[in-house]
Amino acid sequence: MTVDLAPVWLSLQLATATTVILLVLGTPLAWWLARSASWLTGPIAAVVALPLVLPPTVLGFYLLVALGPHGVIGGVTSSLGWGALAFTFPGLVIGSVIYSLPFVVRPIQDAFQAIGQGPLEAAATLRASRWDRFFSVTLPLSRRGYLTAATLGFAHTMGEFGVVLMIGGNIPGATRVLSIAIYDHVEALEYSQAHLLAGGMLLFSFMVLLGLHIINKRLERIGA
Amino acid sequence: MGNRLQFATLVFGTIGIASIPVAQPQARTDEVVVAVAANFTGAMKTIAAKYTARTGNKVTISYGSTGKLYAQIKNGAPFDVFLAADAQRPRLLEDEGRALAGSRFTYAIGRLVLWSPNKEYIDNKGNVLHHGDYRHLAIANPKTAPYGAAARDVLLALGLWRRLQRRLVYGENIAQTYQFVASGNAELGFVALSQVMTHEPSTRGSLWHIPAGLYRPIEQQAVLLRSGRATAAESFLSFLRGPEARTVIESFGYATPPTSSGANHRPRQTVRKK
């Protein structure tokens, strides 16, 4: 029995890229959601949470249309000479960023809200600039939120299936991620390969959640 | 006390109602549950409507790749009849004792085409495969979809299989493959002629009818499953063999086997000894 491990590697790459992008994009978004008094926070928060409740088929369908040569995103990328993004790794990254958005934004937003005004005002009286306050006060105090956000974003992307099935095209090395490879093996009745990959995925997910729990407990104890 | 009783009735009543259709959908004799290979979707809908109009029996249809449906049947899916896109899976089911021996017959012979919704894209010799500037060529997964295996045959025969590896995208069944091309995400793809036939001629785009010598014939076989107890199942299968269904099948671009005079469609019964 030979098991192709390329899908595992591909899933790890996809999850890493997605998590990094989401942490960068999610921070200002979460900050705005936590602090702004605008009436727009309600609708935007709802949009951010949508991937939690929408079936992956809905996202996959819209993405397939949007990424295609006549779609909103695909039209732009085509005119830039990059071609349409369906069936490509960047296409999967876009899909995953949308799909995992709430898992990253929500914990960061909660962390920002938990800090409250006190520490930031104190820092301001010490003449800390806005950026200084953010990097020296807000970020350190939010590290548990960031840890949860990164872990959930990463793990959720590792387990992504429906969206990839619809926009991926099952291409080895480009879009055949772990979950798709497992599905493929099951369909072809290659149960031993499916067992190996599925068991690995189960173990991995369990370890991630257990690790998160342990680290969180430790951070709690040292009072972060 | 009375309240409690009412509550219990409500709870168990609800459970009872909820479990009836799930537990035994095939127990009703006026309903036949059919697992259908995705390429036959269009023809099946028409045939099912005609059958229901004729007999009053209800037809419930599940679509998927032949490989997936086969795996589901092996694992106890509650289907009465299996319309595969090949002869291999029905034969395996027969060998494994999951299908009724002798019930197997060829209901349609599939035709593979290279298709694009763009009217000018595909020439009638398939030269576009060699010289086209396409980024993606869609085929169905050769491991689970017989039309995918046929597409691989063609590319191997043309000596293109290796060269095109990086441009191939795989649909998990022929319906998804078709959808990849129809949505424009892949410029062209190998699909079933029957799928293109569901379009009006004016919107059919361009296609190349693949010469039969380039791929193994797609002999699509039907089989009666052991798990199916519906008497409607047998009547459905004989309807599928009848002239009315044949007309529909041919109108979707399939060939049909020579008319059965009884022994004709009985496939070779030389049981392979293991």
CSV table of C-alpha atoms in Angstrom, one decimal:
chain,number,residue,atom,x,y,z
A,1,MET,CA,0.0,0.0,0.0
A,2,THR,CA,1.4,3.4,-0.9
A,3,VAL,CA,-0.1,6.6,0.4
A,4,ASP,CA,0.6,9.8,-1.4
A,5,LEU,CA,1.4,12.3,1.2
A,6,ALA,CA,1.4,15.3,-1.1
A,7,PRO,CA,-2.2,16.2,-0.1
A,8,VAL,CA,-1.1,16.5,3.5
A,9,TRP,CA,1.7,18.9,2.6
A,10,LEU,CA,-0.7,20.9,0.4
A,11,SER,CA,-3.3,21.2,3.2
A,12,LEU,CA,-0.6,22.4,5.5
A,13,GLN,CA,0.5,25.1,3.0
A,14,LEU,CA,-3.1,26.1,2.4
A,15,ALA,CA,-3.8,26.4,6.1
A,16,THR,CA,-0.7,28.4,6.8
A,17,ALA,CA,-1.3,30.8,4.0
A,18,THR,CA,-4.9,31.2,5.0
A,19,THR,CA,-4.1,31.8,8.7
A,20,VAL,CA,-1.4,34.4,8.0
A,21,ILE,CA,-3.7,36.3,5.6
A,22,LEU,CA,-6.6,36.1,8.1
A,23,LEU,CA,-4.5,37.3,11.0
A,24,VAL,CA,-3.3,40.3,9.0
A,25,LEU,CA,-6.7,41.2,7.6
A,26,GLY,CA,-8.7,40.1,10.6
A,27,THR,CA,-6.9,42.4,13.1
A,28,PRO,CA,-8.1,45.8,11.7
A,29,LEU,CA,-11.5,44.3,11.0
A,30,ALA,CA,-11.8,42.9,14.6
A,31,TRP,CA,-10.5,46.2,16.0
A,32,TRP,CA,-13.2,48.2,14.1
A,33,LEU,CA,-15.9,45.7,15.1
A,34,ALA,CA,-14.8,46.0,18.7
A,35,ARG,CA,-14.4,49.7,18.9
A,36,SER,CA,-16.6,51.5,16.3
A,37,ALA,CA,-19.9,53.0,17.3
A,38,SER,CA,-21.1,53.0,13.7
A,39,TRP,CA,-24.4,51.4,12.9
A,40,LEU,CA,-22.5,49.4,10.2
A,41,THR,CA,-20.9,47.1,12.8
A,42,GLY,CA,-24.1,45.1,13.0
A,43,PRO,CA,-24.4,44.3,9.3
A,44,ILE,CA,-20.7,43.7,8.9
A,45,ALA,CA,-20.5,41.4,12.0
A,46,ALA,CA,-23.3,39.5,10.4
A,47,VAL,CA,-21.5,39.2,7.1
A,48,VAL,CA,-18.3,38.0,9.0
A,49,ALA,CA,-20.4,35.3,10.7
A,50,LEU,CA,-22.1,34.1,7.6
A,51,PRO,CA,-19.7,31.3,6.8
A,52,LEU,CA,-20.6,29.8,10.1
A,53,VAL,CA,-24.2,29.2,9.0
A,54,LEU,CA,-24.0,29.0,5.2
A,55,PRO,CA,-23.5,25.5,3.7
A,56,PRO,CA,-20.2,25.2,1.9
A,57,THR,CA,-22.1,24.5,-1.3
A,58,VAL,CA,-23.5,28.1,-1.2
A,59,LEU,CA,-20.0,29.5,-0.8
A,60,GLY,CA,-18.6,27.1,-3.4
A,61,PHE,CA,-21.3,28.0,-5.9
A,62,TYR,CA,-20.8,31.7,-5.6
A,63,LEU,CA,-17.0,31.4,-5.6
A,64,LEU,CA,-17.1,29.2,-8.8
A,65,VAL,CA,-19.2,31.8,-10.5
A,66,ALA,CA,-17.1,34.7,-9.2
A,67,LEU,CA,-13.7,33.2,-9.9
A,68,GLY,CA,-14.7,32.1,-13.4
A,69,PRO,CA,-13.7,34.1,-16.5
A,70,HIS,CA,-17.0,36.0,-16.5
A,71,GLY,CA,-17.1,36.5,-12.7
A,72,VAL,CA,-16.4,39.5,-10.6
A,73,ILE,CA,-13.0,38.2,-9.4
A,74,GLY,CA,-12.1,36.1,-12.4
A,75,GLY,CA,-12.8,39.0,-14.8
A,76,VAL,CA,-10.3,41.2,-12.9
A,77,THR,CA,-7.6,38.5,-12.7
A,78,SER,CA,-8.2,37.6,-16.3
A,79,SER,CA,-7.7,41.1,-17.5
A,80,LEU,CA,-4.5,41.3,-15.4
A,81,GLY,CA,-3.3,38.3,-17.3
A,82,TRP,CA,-3.4,35.9,-14.4
A,83,GLY,CA,-6.2,33.9,-15.8
A,84,ALA,CA,-9.3,32.7,-13.9
A,85,LEU,CA,-8.6,31.4,-10.4
A,86,ALA,CA,-10.8,28.4,-10.2
A,87,PHE,CA,-8.7,25.2,-10.0
A,88,THR,CA,-5.7,27.0,-8.7
A,89,PHE,CA,-4.0,27.2,-5.3
A,90,PRO,CA,-4.6,31.0,-5.0
A,91,GLY,CA,-8.3,30.3,-5.8
A,92,LEU,CA,-8.4,27.9,-2.8
A,93,VAL,CA,-6.7,30.5,-0.6
A,94,ILE,CA,-9.4,33.0,-1.4
A,95,GLY,CA,-12.1,30.4,-0.7
A,96,SER,CA,-10.5,29.4,2.6
A,97,VAL,CA,-10.0,33.0,3.7
A,98,ILE,CA,-13.7,33.6,3.4
A,99,TYR,CA,-14.6,30.2,4.8
A,100,SER,CA,-12.5,30.5,7.9
A,101,LEU,CA,-13.0,34.3,8.4
A,102,PRO,CA,-15.3,34.1,11.5
A,103,PHE,CA,-13.0,31.6,13.2
A,104,VAL,CA,-10.2,34.2,13.2
A,105,VAL,CA,-12.0,37.5,13.5
A,106,ARG,CA,-14.4,36.5,16.4
A,107,PRO,CA,-11.7,35.5,19.0
A,108,ILE,CA,-9.6,38.6,18.2
A,109,GLN,CA,-12.7,40.8,18.5
A,110,ASP,CA,-13.6,39.2,21.8
A,111,ALA,CA,-10.1,39.8,23.1
A,112,PHE,CA,-10.1,43.4,22.1
A,113,GLN,CA,-13.5,44.0,23.7
A,114,ALA,CA,-12.3,42.3,27.0
A,115,ILE,CA,-9.5,44.8,27.4
A,116,GLY,CA,-11.8,47.7,27.7
A,117,GLN,CA,-10.9,51.4,27.7
A,118,GLY,CA,-8.9,51.5,31.0
A,119,PRO,CA,-5.5,50.2,30.0
A,120,LEU,CA,-5.5,52.2,26.8
A,121,GLU,CA,-6.4,55.4,28.5
A,122,ALA,CA,-3.7,54.8,31.1
A,123,ALA,CA,-1.2,54.3,28.3
A,124,ALA,CA,-2.5,57.5,26.6
A,125,THR,CA,-1.9,59.5,29.7
A,126,LEU,CA,1.7,58.3,29.6
A,127,ARG,CA,1.9,59.8,26.1
A,128,ALA,CA,1.9,56.5,24.2
A,129,SER,CA,1.0,57.1,20.6
A,130,ARG,CA,-1.9,55.2,19.0
A,131,TRP,CA,0.4,52.6,17.4
A,132,ASP,CA,2.5,52.3,20.5
A,133,ARG,CA,-0.7,51.6,22.5
A,134,PHE,CA,-1.8,49.0,20.1
A,135,PHE,CA,1.5,47.2,19.9
A,136,SER,CA,2.6,47.5,23.6
A,137,VAL,CA,-0.8,47.2,25.3
A,138,THR,CA,-3.5,45.8,23.1
A,139,LEU,CA,-1.6,43.0,21.3
A,140,PRO,CA,0.1,41.6,24.5
A,141,LEU,CA,-3.2,41.6,26.3
A,142,SER,CA,-4.9,39.9,23.4
A,143,ARG,CA,-2.5,37.0,23.0
A,144,ARG,CA,-4.9,34.4,24.1
A,145,GLY,CA,-7.4,35.6,21.6
A,146,TYR,CA,-4.8,35.5,18.9
A,147,LEU,CA,-3.7,32.0,19.9
A,148,THR,CA,-7.3,30.8,19.6
A,149,ALA,CA,-7.8,32.6,16.4
A,150,ALA,CA,-4.7,31.2,14.7
A,151,THR,CA,-5.4,27.7,15.9
A,152,LEU,CA,-9.0,27.6,14.9
A,153,GLY,CA,-8.3,29.3,11.5
A,154,PHE,CA,-5.6,26.8,10.8
A,155,ALA,CA,-7.5,23.7,11.9
A,156,HIS,CA,-10.7,24.8,10.2
A,157,THR,CA,-8.8,25.2,6.9
A,158,MET,CA,-7.1,21.9,7.3
A,159,GLY,CA,-10.6,20.3,7.5
A,160,GLU,CA,-12.1,22.3,4.7
A,161,PHE,CA,-13.9,20.1,2.2
A,162,GLY,CA,-17.1,21.3,0.5
A,163,VAL,CA,-15.7,24.6,-0.9
A,164,VAL,CA,-12.6,22.9,-2.3
A,165,LEU,CA,-14.7,20.1,-3.8
A,166,MET,CA,-16.6,22.7,-5.8
A,167,ILE,CA,-13.8,25.0,-6.9
A,168,GLY,CA,-10.8,22.8,-6.8
A,169,GLY,CA,-10.9,20.3,-9.6
A,170,ASN,CA,-9.0,17.7,-7.7
A,171,ILE,CA,-5.6,18.5,-9.2
A,172,PRO,CA,-2.6,16.6,-7.6
A,173,GLY,CA,-0.2,19.1,-6.1
A,174,ALA,CA,-2.4,22.1,-6.7
A,175,THR,CA,-5.9,21.5,-5.3
A,176,ARG,CA,-6.1,17.9,-4.1
A,177,VAL,CA,-6.0,18.7,-0.4
A,178,LEU,CA,-6.2,16.1,2.4
A,179,SER,CA,-9.9,16.0,2.8
A,180,ILE,CA,-10.4,15.6,-1.0
A,181,ALA,CA,-7.8,12.8,-1.1
A,182,ILE,CA,-9.7,11.0,1.7
A,183,TYR,CA,-12.9,11.3,-0.2
A,184,ASP,CA,-11.3,10.1,-3.3
A,185,HIS,CA,-9.9,7.0,-1.6
A,186,VAL,CA,-13.2,6.2,0.0
A,187,GLU,CA,-15.0,6.5,-3.4
A,188,ALA,CA,-12.4,4.2,-5.0
A,189,LEU,CA,-12.9,1.7,-2.1
A,190,GLU,CA,-9.2,2.2,-1.1
A,191,TYR,CA,-10.2,1.9,2.5
A,192,SER,CA,-6.7,1.3,3.9
A,193,GLN,CA,-5.3,4.6,2.4
A,194,ALA,CA,-8.5,6.4,3.6
A,195,HIS,CA,-8.0,4.9,7.1
A,196,LEU,CA,-4.5,6.1,7.3
A,197,LEU,CA,-5.2,9.7,6.2
A,198,ALA,CA,-8.5,10.0,8.1
A,199,GLY,CA,-6.9,8.6,11.3
A,200,GLY,CA,-4.0,11.0,10.9
A,201,MET,CA,-6.4,13.9,10.5
A,202,LEU,CA,-8.4,12.8,13.6
A,203,LEU,CA,-5.3,12.6,15.7
A,204,PHE,CA,-4.0,15.9,14.4
A,205,SER,CA,-7.3,17.7,15.2
A,206,PHE,CA,-7.4,16.2,18.6
A,207,MET,CA,-3.9,17.2,19.4
A,208,VAL,CA,-4.5,20.8,18.2
A,209,LEU,CA,-7.5,21.3,20.4
A,210,LEU,CA,-5.8,19.6,23.4
A,211,GLY,CA,-2.7,21.8,22.9
A,212,LEU,CA,-4.9,24.9,22.7
A,213,HIS,CA,-6.6,24.0,25.9
A,214,ILE,CA,-3.3,23.3,27.8
A,215,ILE,CA,-1.6,26.5,26.6
A,216,ASN,CA,-4.7,28.6,27.4
A,217,LYS,CA,-4.8,27.2,30.9
A,218,ARG,CA,-1.2,28.1,31.4
A,219,LEU,CA,-1.7,31.6,30.1
A,220,GLU,CA,-4.6,32.0,32.4
A,221,ARG,CA,-2.5,31.0,35.4
A,222,ILE,CA,0.2,33.5,34.6
A,223,GLY,CA,-2.6,36.1,34.3
A,224,ALA,CA,-2.6,37.1,30.6
B,1,MET,CA,-50.2,12.6,34.7
B,2,GLY,CA,-52.3,13.4,31.7
B,3,ASN,CA,-49.8,16.0,30.7
B,4,ARG,CA,-47.0,13.5,30.9
B,5,LEU,CA,-48.8,11.0,28.8
B,6,GLN,CA,-49.5,13.6,26.2
B,7,PHE,CA,-45.9,14.6,26.2
B,8,ALA,CA,-44.8,11.0,25.8
B,9,THR,CA,-47.2,10.5,22.9
B,10,LEU,CA,-45.9,13.6,21.3
B,11,VAL,CA,-42.3,12.6,21.6
B,12,PHE,CA,-42.7,9.0,20.6
B,13,GLY,CA,-45.2,10.0,17.9
B,14,THR,CA,-42.7,12.4,16.5
B,15,ILE,CA,-39.9,9.8,16.6
B,16,GLY,CA,-42.2,7.3,14.9
B,17,ILE,CA,-43.1,9.6,12.1
B,18,ALA,CA,-39.6,10.7,11.6
B,19,SER,CA,-38.2,7.2,11.4
B,20,ILE,CA,-40.7,5.7,9.0
B,21,PRO,CA,-39.4,7.0,5.7
B,22,VAL,CA,-35.7,6.8,6.8
B,23,ALA,CA,-35.8,3.2,8.1
B,24,GLN,CA,-37.6,1.5,5.2
B,25,PRO,CA,-38.1,3.5,2.1
B,26,GLN,CA,-38.2,0.4,-0.1
B,27,ALA,CA,-40.8,-1.4,1.9
B,28,ARG,CA,-43.6,0.3,-0.1
B,29,THR,CA,-44.3,-1.7,-3.3
B,30,ASP,CA,-45.4,1.3,-5.3
B,31,GLU,CA,-42.1,3.1,-5.0
B,32,VAL,CA,-38.8,2.3,-6.6
B,33,VAL,CA,-35.5,3.8,-5.5
B,34,VAL,CA,-33.0,4.1,-8.3
B,35,ALA,CA,-29.3,4.8,-8.1
B,36,VAL,CA,-28.3,6.4,-11.4
B,37,ALA,CA,-25.0,7.3,-13.0
B,38,ALA,CA,-24.7,11.0,-13.4
B,39,ASN,CA,-24.5,11.0,-17.2
B,40,PHE,CA,-28.0,9.4,-17.4
B,41,THR,CA,-29.6,12.2,-15.4
B,42,GLY,CA,-31.5,13.9,-18.3
B,43,ALA,CA,-32.8,10.7,-19.8
B,44,MET,CA,-33.7,9.2,-16.4
B,45,LYS,CA,-35.9,12.1,-15.5
B,46,THR,CA,-37.9,11.7,-18.7
B,47,ILE,CA,-38.1,8.0,-18.4
B,48,ALA,CA,-39.2,8.2,-14.7
B,49,ALA,CA,-41.9,10.7,-15.6
B,50,LYS,CA,-43.2,8.4,-18.4
B,51,TYR,CA,-43.0,5.3,-16.1
B,52,THR,CA,-44.9,7.1,-13.3
B,53,ALA,CA,-47.6,8.3,-15.8
B,54,ARG,CA,-48.0,4.7,-17.0
B,55,THR,CA,-48.0,2.8,-13.8
B,56,GLY,CA,-48.7,5.3,-11.0
B,57,ASN,CA,-45.5,4.0,-9.2
B,58,LYS,CA,-43.3,6.6,-7.7
B,59,VAL,CA,-39.6,6.8,-8.8
B,60,THR,CA,-37.0,8.2,-6.4
B,61,ILE,CA,-33.7,8.9,-8.0
B,62,SER,CA,-30.2,9.3,-6.5
B,63,TYR,CA,-27.4,10.6,-8.8
B,64,GLY,CA,-23.7,10.2,-8.5
B,65,SER,CA,-20.6,8.7,-10.1
B,66,THR,CA,-20.8,5.0,-10.7
B,67,GLY,CA,-17.9,4.4,-8.3
B,68,LYS,CA,-19.5,6.3,-5.5
B,69,LEU,CA,-22.9,4.6,-5.9
B,70,TYR,CA,-21.2,1.3,-6.1
B,71,ALA,CA,-19.4,2.0,-2.8
B,72,GLN,CA,-22.7,3.1,-1.2
B,73,ILE,CA,-24.5,0.0,-2.4
B,74,LYS,CA,-21.7,-2.2,-1.0
B,75,ASN,CA,-22.2,-0.4,2.3
B,76,GLY,CA,-26.0,-1.0,2.4
B,77,ALA,CA,-27.6,1.9,0.7
B,78,PRO,CA,-31.3,1.3,0.3
B,79,PHE,CA,-31.6,1.3,-3.5
B,80,ASP,CA,-33.7,-1.1,-5.5
B,81,VAL,CA,-32.1,-0.7,-8.9
B,82,PHE,CA,-28.7,0.5,-10.1
B,83,LEU,CA,-28.2,2.1,-13.5
B,84,ALA,CA,-24.4,2.2,-13.8
B,85,ALA,CA,-22.3,3.9,-16.5
B,86,ASP,CA,-20.3,0.7,-17.0
B,87,ALA,CA,-20.6,-3.1,-17.0
B,88,GLN,CA,-17.9,-3.7,-14.4
B,89,ARG,CA,-19.6,-2.5,-11.3
B,90,PRO,CA,-22.9,-4.2,-11.9
B,91,ARG,CA,-21.0,-7.4,-12.6
B,92,LEU,CA,-19.0,-7.0,-9.4
B,93,LEU,CA,-22.3,-6.5,-7.4
B,94,GLU,CA,-23.6,-9.7,-9.0
B,95,ASP,CA,-20.4,-11.6,-8.1
B,96,GLU,CA,-20.6,-10.3,-4.6
B,97,GLY,CA,-24.2,-11.4,-4.3
B,98,ARG,CA,-25.6,-7.9,-3.8
B,99,ALA,CA,-27.4,-8.0,-7.2
B,100,LEU,CA,-29.8,-10.6,-8.5
B,101,ALA,CA,-28.0,-12.9,-10.8
B,102,GLY,CA,-29.3,-12.7,-14.4
B,103,SER,CA,-31.0,-9.4,-13.9
B,104,ARG,CA,-28.1,-7.5,-15.5
B,105,PHE,CA,-28.5,-6.0,-19.0
B,106,THR,CA,-27.2,-3.2,-21.1
B,107,TYR,CA,-29.7,-0.3,-21.2
B,108,ALA,CA,-27.5,2.2,-23.1
B,109,ILE,CA,-24.2,2.6,-24.8
B,110,GLY,CA,-22.6,5.9,-24.0
B,111,ARG,CA,-20.8,8.2,-26.3
B,112,LEU,CA,-18.0,10.5,-25.3
B,113,VAL,CA,-17.5,13.9,-26.8
B,114,LEU,CA,-15.0,16.7,-26.4
B,115,TRP,CA,-17.1,19.8,-25.7
B,116,SER,CA,-17.0,23.5,-25.3
B,117,PRO,CA,-19.8,26.0,-25.0
B,118,ASN,CA,-17.9,28.2,-27.4
B,119,LYS,CA,-19.2,27.7,-30.9
B,120,GLU,CA,-15.9,28.0,-32.7
B,121,TYR,CA,-13.6,26.3,-30.2
B,122,ILE,CA,-13.6,22.7,-31.1
B,123,ASP,CA,-12.9,21.3,-34.6
B,124,ASN,CA,-14.3,18.0,-35.8
B,125,LYS,CA,-11.0,16.3,-35.6
B,126,GLY,CA,-10.1,17.3,-32.1
B,127,ASN,CA,-6.9,19.1,-33.2
B,128,VAL,CA,-7.6,21.7,-30.5
B,129,LEU,CA,-6.4,19.2,-28.0
B,130,HIS,CA,-2.9,19.4,-29.5
B,131,HIS,CA,-2.7,23.0,-30.4
B,132,GLY,CA,-5.3,24.8,-28.3
B,133,ASP,CA,-4.3,27.6,-25.9
B,134,TYR,CA,-6.6,26.3,-23.1
B,135,ARG,CA,-5.6,26.3,-19.5
B,136,HIS,CA,-7.9,23.6,-18.2
B,137,LEU,CA,-9.3,20.5,-19.8
B,138,ALA,CA,-11.9,18.9,-17.6
B,139,ILE,CA,-12.4,15.1,-17.3
B,140,ALA,CA,-14.3,13.0,-14.8
B,141,ASN,CA,-12.3,11.2,-12.2
B,142,PRO,CA,-11.0,8.1,-14.1
B,143,LYS,CA,-11.0,6.1,-10.9
B,144,THR,CA,-14.7,6.3,-10.2
B,145,ALA,CA,-16.4,7.6,-13.3
B,146,PRO,CA,-16.5,5.4,-16.4
B,147,TYR,CA,-16.6,8.5,-18.7
B,148,GLY,CA,-13.4,9.6,-17.0
B,149,ALA,CA,-11.8,6.3,-17.7
B,150,ALA,CA,-12.9,6.7,-21.3
B,151,ALA,CA,-11.5,10.2,-21.5
B,152,ARG,CA,-8.2,8.8,-20.2
B,153,ASP,CA,-8.3,6.1,-22.9
B,154,VAL,CA,-8.6,8.8,-25.5
B,155,LEU,CA,-5.8,10.9,-24.2
B,156,LEU,CA,-3.6,7.9,-23.9
B,157,ALA,CA,-4.4,6.8,-27.5
B,158,LEU,CA,-3.6,10.3,-28.8
B,159,GLY,CA,-0.3,10.3,-26.8
B,160,LEU,CA,-1.4,13.3,-24.8
B,161,TRP,CA,-2.0,11.9,-21.4
B,162,ARG,CA,1.5,12.8,-20.1
B,163,ARG,CA,1.8,16.1,-21.7
B,164,LEU,CA,-1.6,17.4,-20.5
B,165,GLN,CA,-1.3,16.3,-16.9
B,166,ARG,CA,-0.9,19.8,-15.6
B,167,ARG,CA,-3.9,21.1,-17.5
B,168,LEU,CA,-6.3,18.4,-16.4
B,169,VAL,CA,-9.0,19.2,-13.8
B,170,TYR,CA,-11.1,16.4,-12.4
B,171,GLY,CA,-14.8,16.4,-11.8
B,172,GLU,CA,-15.9,14.0,-9.1
B,173,ASN,CA,-18.5,12.7,-11.6
B,174,ILE,CA,-19.5,13.6,-15.1
B,175,ALA,CA,-22.1,16.1,-14.0
B,176,GLN,CA,-19.5,18.2,-12.2
B,177,THR,CA,-17.2,17.8,-15.1
B,178,TYR,CA,-19.9,19.2,-17.4
B,179,GLN,CA,-20.5,22.0,-15.0
B,180,PHE,CA,-16.8,23.0,-14.9
B,181,VAL,CA,-17.0,23.5,-18.7
B,182,ALA,CA,-20.4,25.0,-18.8
B,183,SER,CA,-19.5,27.7,-16.3
B,184,GLY,CA,-16.4,28.6,-18.3
B,185,ASN,CA,-13.9,27.7,-15.6
B,186,ALA,CA,-12.5,25.1,-17.9
B,187,GLU,CA,-12.3,25.9,-21.6
B,188,LEU,CA,-13.2,22.4,-22.7
B,189,GLY,CA,-13.8,18.9,-21.4
B,190,PHE,CA,-14.7,15.3,-22.1
B,191,VAL,CA,-18.4,14.9,-21.3
B,192,ALA,CA,-21.2,12.6,-22.2
B,193,LEU,CA,-23.0,13.3,-25.5
B,194,SER,CA,-26.3,12.9,-23.5
B,195,GLN,CA,-25.4,16.0,-21.5
B,196,VAL,CA,-24.9,18.2,-24.5
B,197,MET,CA,-28.1,16.8,-26.0
B,198,THR,CA,-30.1,18.4,-23.2
B,199,HIS,CA,-29.4,21.8,-24.8
B,200,GLU,CA,-31.2,23.3,-27.7
B,201,PRO,CA,-29.2,22.9,-30.9
B,202,SER,CA,-28.5,26.6,-31.1
B,203,THR,CA,-26.8,26.7,-27.7
B,204,ARG,CA,-24.8,23.5,-28.0
B,205,GLY,CA,-21.5,25.1,-28.6
B,206,SER,CA,-18.9,23.0,-30.4
B,207,LEU,CA,-18.0,19.3,-30.0
B,208,TRP,CA,-16.0,16.5,-31.4
B,209,HIS,CA,-17.6,13.1,-31.5
B,210,ILE,CA,-14.7,10.9,-30.4
B,211,PRO,CA,-14.2,8.0,-32.8
B,212,ALA,CA,-15.3,4.7,-31.1
B,213,GLY,CA,-11.9,3.1,-31.6
B,214,LEU,CA,-10.2,5.5,-29.2
B,215,TYR,CA,-11.9,4.3,-26.0
B,216,ARG,CA,-13.3,1.1,-24.6
B,217,PRO,CA,-17.1,1.1,-25.3
B,218,ILE,CA,-19.1,2.6,-22.5
B,219,GLU,CA,-21.6,-0.2,-22.0
B,220,GLN,CA,-24.0,1.0,-19.4
B,221,GLN,CA,-25.7,-1.8,-17.4
B,222,ALA,CA,-28.6,-1.9,-15.1
B,223,VAL,CA,-29.0,-4.4,-12.3
B,224,LEU,CA,-31.7,-5.4,-9.8
B,225,LEU,CA,-30.4,-5.1,-6.3
B,226,ARG,CA,-31.0,-7.7,-3.6
B,227,SER,CA,-31.7,-5.1,-0.9
B,228,GLY,CA,-34.5,-3.9,-3.1
B,229,ARG,CA,-37.8,-5.7,-2.3
B,230,ALA,CA,-40.1,-3.5,-4.3
B,231,THR,CA,-42.1,-5.3,-6.9
B,232,ALA,CA,-42.1,-2.0,-8.7
B,233,ALA,CA,-38.3,-2.5,-9.3
B,234,GLU,CA,-38.8,-5.3,-11.7
B,235,SER,CA,-41.6,-3.5,-13.5
B,236,PHE,CA,-39.4,-0.5,-13.8
B,237,LEU,CA,-36.5,-2.5,-15.3
B,238,SER,CA,-38.8,-4.1,-17.9
B,239,PHE,CA,-40.1,-0.6,-18.7
B,240,LEU,CA,-36.5,0.5,-19.2
B,241,ARG,CA,-36.0,-2.3,-21.8
B,242,GLY,CA,-39.2,-1.4,-23.6
B,243,PRO,CA,-39.7,0.6,-26.8
B,244,GLU,CA,-40.9,3.8,-25.0
B,245,ALA,CA,-37.8,4.0,-22.9
B,246,ARG,CA,-35.5,3.1,-25.8
B,247,THR,CA,-36.8,6.0,-27.8
B,248,VAL,CA,-36.0,8.4,-24.9
B,249,ILE,CA,-32.6,6.9,-24.5
B,250,GLU,CA,-31.7,7.2,-28.2
B,251,SER,CA,-33.0,10.8,-28.3
B,252,PHE,CA,-30.4,11.6,-25.7
B,253,GLY,CA,-27.6,10.5,-28.0
B,254,TYR,CA,-27.0,7.0,-26.6
B,255,ALA,CA,-26.9,3.9,-28.7
B,256,THR,CA,-29.0,1.0,-27.5
B,257,PRO,CA,-28.2,-2.7,-27.8
B,258,PRO,CA,-30.0,-4.8,-30.5
B,259,THR,CA,-33.6,-5.4,-29.5
B,260,SER,CA,-33.9,-8.2,-27.0
B,261,SER,CA,-35.5,-11.4,-28.3
B,262,GLY,CA,-35.0,-12.8,-24.8
B,263,ALA,CA,-31.5,-14.4,-24.9
B,264,ASN,CA,-29.9,-11.4,-26.6
B,265,HIS,CA,-29.5,-9.1,-23.8
B,266,ARG,CA,-28.7,-11.8,-21.3
B,267,PRO,CA,-25.0,-11.1,-20.8
B,268,ARG,CA,-22.5,-13.9,-21.0
B,269,GLN,CA,-23.3,-16.1,-18.1
B,270,THR,CA,-19.9,-17.8,-18.0
B,271,VAL,CA,-19.3,-17.3,-14.4
B,272,ARG,CA,-15.7,-16.5,-13.7
B,273,LYS,CA,-14.4,-19.1,-11.2
B,274,LYS,CA,-12.4,-17.5,-8.5
